[in-house]
CSV table of C-alpha atoms in Angstrom, one decimal:
chain,number,residue,atom,x,y,z
H,1,MET,CA,-1.9,-14.0,6.7
H,2,PHE,CA,-3.0,-11.8,3.7
H,3,HIS,CA,-1.1,-8.6,3.1
H,4,ILE,CA,-3.4,-5.7,2.1
H,5,LEU,CA,-1.9,-2.5,0.7
H,6,VAL,CA,-3.9,0.6,1.6
H,7,VAL,CA,-3.2,3.5,-0.8
H,8,GLU,CA,-4.8,6.6,0.8
H,9,ASP,CA,-3.5,10.2,1.1
H,10,ASP,CA,-5.7,11.1,4.2
H,11,ALA,CA,-3.8,10.2,7.3
H,12,ASN,CA,-6.9,9.6,9.5
H,13,THR,CA,-8.6,7.4,6.9
H,14,ARG,CA,-5.3,5.5,6.4
H,15,LYS,CA,-5.0,4.9,10.1
H,16,LEU,CA,-8.6,3.8,10.4
H,17,MET,CA,-8.3,1.2,7.6
H,18,GLU,CA,-5.0,0.0,9.2
H,19,THR,CA,-6.9,-0.6,12.5
H,20,VAL,CA,-9.9,-2.3,10.9
H,21,LEU,CA,-7.7,-4.6,8.7
H,22,THR,CA,-5.6,-5.6,11.7
H,23,GLN,CA,-8.6,-6.4,13.8
H,24,ASN,CA,-9.9,-8.7,11.1
H,25,GLY,CA,-6.7,-10.7,10.8
H,26,TYR,CA,-5.0,-8.9,7.8
H,27,GLN,CA,-1.5,-7.5,7.6
H,28,PRO,CA,-1.9,-3.9,6.4
H,29,LEU,CA,0.8,-2.1,4.4
H,30,LEU,CA,0.4,1.7,3.9
H,31,ALA,CA,1.1,4.1,1.1
H,32,ARG,CA,0.2,7.8,0.7
H,33,ASP,CA,-0.2,7.8,-3.1
H,34,GLY,CA,0.4,5.8,-6.2
H,35,VAL,CA,4.1,6.5,-6.4
H,36,GLU,CA,4.7,5.3,-2.9
H,37,ALA,CA,2.5,2.3,-3.5
H,38,LEU,CA,4.6,1.2,-6.4
H,39,GLU,CA,7.7,1.4,-4.2
H,40,VAL,CA,5.9,-0.8,-1.6
H,41,LEU,CA,5.0,-3.4,-4.3
H,42,ASP,CA,8.7,-3.6,-5.3
H,43,ARG,CA,9.7,-4.5,-1.7
H,44,LYS,CA,6.8,-6.4,-0.2
H,45,HIS,CA,4.4,-9.3,-1.1
H,46,VAL,CA,0.9,-7.9,-1.5
H,47,ASP,CA,-2.3,-9.9,-1.9
H,48,LEU,CA,-4.9,-7.1,-2.4
H,49,ILE,CA,-4.9,-3.3,-2.8
H,50,VAL,CA,-7.5,-0.9,-1.2
H,51,LEU,CA,-7.1,2.2,-3.4
H,52,ASP,CA,-8.2,5.8,-3.1
H,53,ILE,CA,-8.6,7.8,-6.4
H,54,MET,CA,-7.9,11.4,-5.5
H,55,MET,CA,-4.3,11.5,-4.5
H,56,PRO,CA,-1.2,13.7,-5.2
H,57,ARG,CA,1.6,12.7,-7.6
H,58,MET,CA,-0.1,9.6,-8.9
H,59,ASP,CA,-3.9,9.2,-8.5
H,60,GLY,CA,-5.8,5.9,-8.3
H,61,TYR,CA,-6.7,5.8,-12.0
H,62,GLU,CA,-3.1,6.3,-13.1
H,63,PHE,CA,-1.9,3.8,-10.5
H,64,THR,CA,-4.3,1.1,-11.7
H,65,GLU,CA,-3.5,1.7,-15.4
H,66,THR,CA,0.2,1.4,-14.6
H,67,LEU,CA,-0.3,-1.8,-12.7
H,68,ARG,CA,-2.4,-3.5,-15.4
H,69,ALA,CA,-0.1,-2.3,-18.2
H,70,SER,CA,2.7,-4.2,-16.4
H,71,GLY,CA,0.7,-7.4,-16.3
H,72,CYS,CA,0.0,-7.3,-12.6
H,73,ASP,CA,-3.4,-8.8,-11.8
H,74,LEU,CA,-3.6,-8.1,-8.1
H,75,PRO,CA,-7.3,-7.5,-7.0
H,76,ILE,CA,-8.0,-3.9,-6.5
H,77,LEU,CA,-10.8,-2.4,-4.4
H,78,MET,CA,-11.3,1.3,-5.1
H,79,VAL,CA,-12.6,3.3,-2.1
H,80,THR,CA,-13.4,6.9,-3.1
H,81,ALA,CA,-15.6,9.9,-2.6
H,82,LYS,CA,-16.3,10.0,-6.3
H,83,GLU,CA,-19.7,8.4,-6.7
H,84,LYS,CA,-20.9,9.4,-10.2
H,85,PRO,CA,-21.6,6.4,-12.6
H,86,ALA,CA,-19.0,7.8,-15.0
H,87,ASP,CA,-16.3,7.5,-12.3
H,88,LYS,CA,-17.3,3.9,-11.5
H,89,ARG,CA,-17.3,3.0,-15.2
H,90,ARG,CA,-13.8,4.5,-15.7
H,91,GLY,CA,-12.6,2.6,-12.7
H,92,PHE,CA,-13.9,-0.8,-14.0
H,93,ILE,CA,-12.7,-0.1,-17.6
H,94,ILE,CA,-9.1,0.5,-16.5
H,95,GLY,CA,-9.1,-2.6,-14.3
H,96,THR,CA,-10.4,-2.2,-10.8
H,97,ASP,CA,-12.2,-5.3,-9.4
H,98,ASP,CA,-14.6,-3.6,-7.0
H,99,TYR,CA,-15.7,-0.1,-6.0
H,100,MET,CA,-17.0,1.4,-2.8
H,101,VAL,CA,-18.0,5.0,-2.1
H,102,LYS,CA,-16.9,6.9,1.0
H,103,PRO,CA,-17.9,6.9,3.8
H,104,VAL,CA,-17.5,3.2,3.7
H,105,ASP,CA,-19.2,0.7,5.9
H,106,GLU,CA,-16.3,-1.2,7.6
H,107,GLU,CA,-18.1,-4.5,7.8
H,108,GLU,CA,-19.0,-4.4,4.1
H,109,MET,CA,-15.4,-3.5,3.2
H,110,ILE,CA,-14.1,-6.5,5.0
H,111,LEU,CA,-16.7,-8.7,3.2
H,112,ARG,CA,-15.8,-7.3,-0.1
H,113,ILE,CA,-12.0,-7.9,0.6
H,114,ALA,CA,-12.7,-11.5,1.6
H,115,ALA,CA,-14.7,-12.0,-1.6
H,116,LEU,CA,-12.0,-10.6,-3.8
H,117,LEU,CA,-9.3,-12.7,-2.1
H,118,ARG,CA,-11.4,-15.8,-2.6
H,119,ARG,CA,-12.0,-15.2,-6.2
H,120,SER,CA,-8.3,-14.4,-6.7
H,121,ARG,CA,-7.3,-17.6,-5.0
H,122,ILE,CA,-9.6,-19.7,-7.1
H,123,VAL,CA,-8.3,-18.1,-10.3
H,124,ASN,CA,-4.6,-18.5,-9.3
H,125,GLU,CA,-4.8,-22.0,-8.0
H,126,HIS,CA,-6.9,-23.3,-11.0
H,127,ARG,CA,-7.2,-26.8,-9.6
H,128,LEU,CA,-8.3,-28.5,-6.3
H,129,THR,CA,-7.9,-32.2,-5.6
H,130,VAL,CA,-9.9,-34.0,-3.0
H,131,GLY,CA,-9.1,-37.7,-3.0
H,132,SER,CA,-9.8,-38.9,-6.5
H,133,THR,CA,-12.1,-35.8,-7.2
H,134,VAL,CA,-10.5,-33.0,-9.2
H,135,LEU,CA,-12.0,-29.5,-9.6
H,136,ASP,CA,-10.6,-27.6,-12.6
H,137,TYR,CA,-11.3,-23.8,-12.6
H,138,ASP,CA,-10.3,-23.2,-16.2
H,139,SER,CA,-13.0,-25.5,-17.5
H,140,LEU,CA,-15.4,-25.3,-14.5
H,141,SER,CA,-15.4,-29.1,-14.5
H,142,VAL,CA,-15.3,-31.8,-11.9
H,143,THR,CA,-13.6,-35.1,-12.6
H,144,THR,CA,-14.6,-38.1,-10.5
H,145,ARG,CA,-14.2,-41.9,-10.9
H,146,GLU,CA,-17.4,-41.8,-12.9
H,147,GLY,CA,-16.2,-39.2,-15.4
H,148,THR,CA,-16.0,-35.5,-16.0
H,149,VAL,CA,-18.9,-33.0,-15.7
H,150,GLU,CA,-18.9,-29.3,-16.4
H,151,LEU,CA,-20.8,-27.2,-13.9
H,152,PRO,CA,-22.6,-23.9,-14.1
H,153,LYS,CA,-20.2,-21.2,-12.8
H,154,LYS,CA,-22.0,-20.5,-9.5
H,155,GLU,CA,-22.3,-24.2,-8.7
H,156,PHE,CA,-18.6,-24.7,-9.4
H,157,LEU,CA,-17.5,-21.7,-7.2
H,158,LEU,CA,-19.7,-22.9,-4.4
H,159,LEU,CA,-18.3,-26.4,-4.4
H,160,PHE,CA,-14.7,-25.1,-4.8
H,161,LYS,CA,-15.2,-22.9,-1.8
H,162,LEU,CA,-16.6,-25.6,0.5
H,163,LEU,CA,-14.0,-28.1,-0.5
H,164,SER,CA,-11.2,-25.6,-0.1
H,165,TYR,CA,-12.1,-25.3,3.6
H,166,GLN,CA,-13.3,-28.8,4.6
H,167,ASN,CA,-15.1,-29.0,7.9
H,168,LYS,CA,-15.5,-25.2,8.1
H,169,ILE,CA,-19.1,-24.0,8.4
H,170,PHE,CA,-20.2,-21.2,6.1
H,171,THR,CA,-23.4,-19.4,6.6
H,172,ARG,CA,-25.7,-18.8,3.7
H,173,ARG,CA,-25.0,-15.0,4.0
H,174,GLN,CA,-21.2,-15.7,3.7
H,175,LEU,CA,-21.7,-17.8,0.6
H,176,MET,CA,-24.0,-15.2,-0.9
H,177,ASP,CA,-21.5,-12.3,-0.3
H,178,GLU,CA,-18.5,-14.2,-1.6
H,179,ILE,CA,-19.9,-16.0,-4.6
H,180,TRP,CA,-22.8,-13.9,-5.7
H,181,ASP,CA,-22.5,-10.1,-6.3
H,182,MET,CA,-22.9,-8.0,-3.2
H,183,ASP,CA,-25.7,-6.1,-5.0
H,184,SER,CA,-27.4,-9.3,-6.3
H,185,GLU,CA,-31.2,-9.4,-5.9
H,186,SER,CA,-31.0,-13.1,-5.1
H,187,ASP,CA,-31.8,-14.1,-1.6
H,188,GLU,CA,-30.2,-16.8,0.6
H,189,ARG,CA,-32.6,-19.5,-0.6
H,190,THR,CA,-30.6,-19.4,-3.8
H,191,VAL,CA,-27.7,-21.0,-1.9
H,192,ASP,CA,-30.0,-23.9,-0.8
H,193,VAL,CA,-31.1,-24.5,-4.4
H,194,HIS,CA,-27.4,-24.7,-5.6
H,195,ILE,CA,-26.5,-26.9,-2.6
H,196,ASN,CA,-29.3,-29.3,-3.5
H,197,ARG,CA,-28.1,-29.5,-7.1
H,198,LEU,CA,-24.6,-30.3,-6.0
H,199,ARG,CA,-25.8,-33.0,-3.7
H,200,ASP,CA,-27.8,-34.6,-6.5
H,201,ARG,CA,-24.8,-34.5,-8.8
H,202,PHE,CA,-22.3,-35.9,-6.4
H,203,ARG,CA,-24.4,-38.0,-4.1
H,204,SER,CA,-22.3,-41.1,-4.9
H,205,ASP,CA,-18.9,-39.4,-4.8
H,206,PRO,CA,-16.8,-41.4,-2.3
H,207,ASP,CA,-14.5,-38.4,-1.4
H,208,PHE,CA,-16.9,-35.9,0.1
H,209,GLU,CA,-20.4,-34.9,1.1
H,210,ILE,CA,-22.0,-31.5,1.8
H,211,VAL,CA,-23.5,-31.4,5.3
H,212,THR,CA,-26.2,-29.1,6.6
H,213,VAL,CA,-25.4,-27.6,10.0
H,214,ARG,CA,-28.8,-26.8,11.3
H,215,GLY,CA,-29.3,-23.2,12.1
H,216,LEU,CA,-25.9,-22.2,10.8
H,217,GLY,CA,-25.2,-23.2,7.2
H,218,TYR,CA,-23.2,-25.8,5.3
H,219,LYS,CA,-19.8,-27.5,5.3
H,220,ALA,CA,-18.0,-30.1,3.2
H,221,VAL,CA,-16.6,-33.1,4.9
H,222,LYS,CA,-14.6,-36.1,3.8
H,223,ARG,CA,-16.5,-39.4,3.7
H,224,SER,CA,-15.1,-42.0,6.1
């Protein structure tokens, strides 16, 4: 279970986020400001931080700067009422990974959290092995019995995701939300194009195949 640290000074918002996260299978940890959040990080394992900006004692900007200065690369989703482009730019410059403006759409927040966790996992694991096939994140390459090929980034992330959860069906929308930017103008047919390219590249791979689940999406399965 992923542990999500919610840093928010408004008690009602904090409680709402706690409920939404729990309902979606996450373990929420709560803090009222940046100072309290640092104390939680000292005691608990945290996978991702949902962070307000305007807080007493230590605001979201200062908290993020403190975390990044210490070398901590936990994914941060800023959730704030500050919606000016300058506010967003400042957030990204100091190290936040994503940004939402209040009032947030709860479903979109959960999708963004899932996307950030997936990206974080891929970066942290660096390598995935399926039989004799090895995916290396650092080089965006796939090594098979026939040799090594470097993939375009989106193709690599798509293959890594499917192979990380073999036999799990992913809809085109899920794949778009987690691998392409949420605000991307690409439509779901983009997923089909990338899937077809991957199938062409690895048609003879003895370790896996990408299967279309009619009316639902795609899954990766081991070849028998």
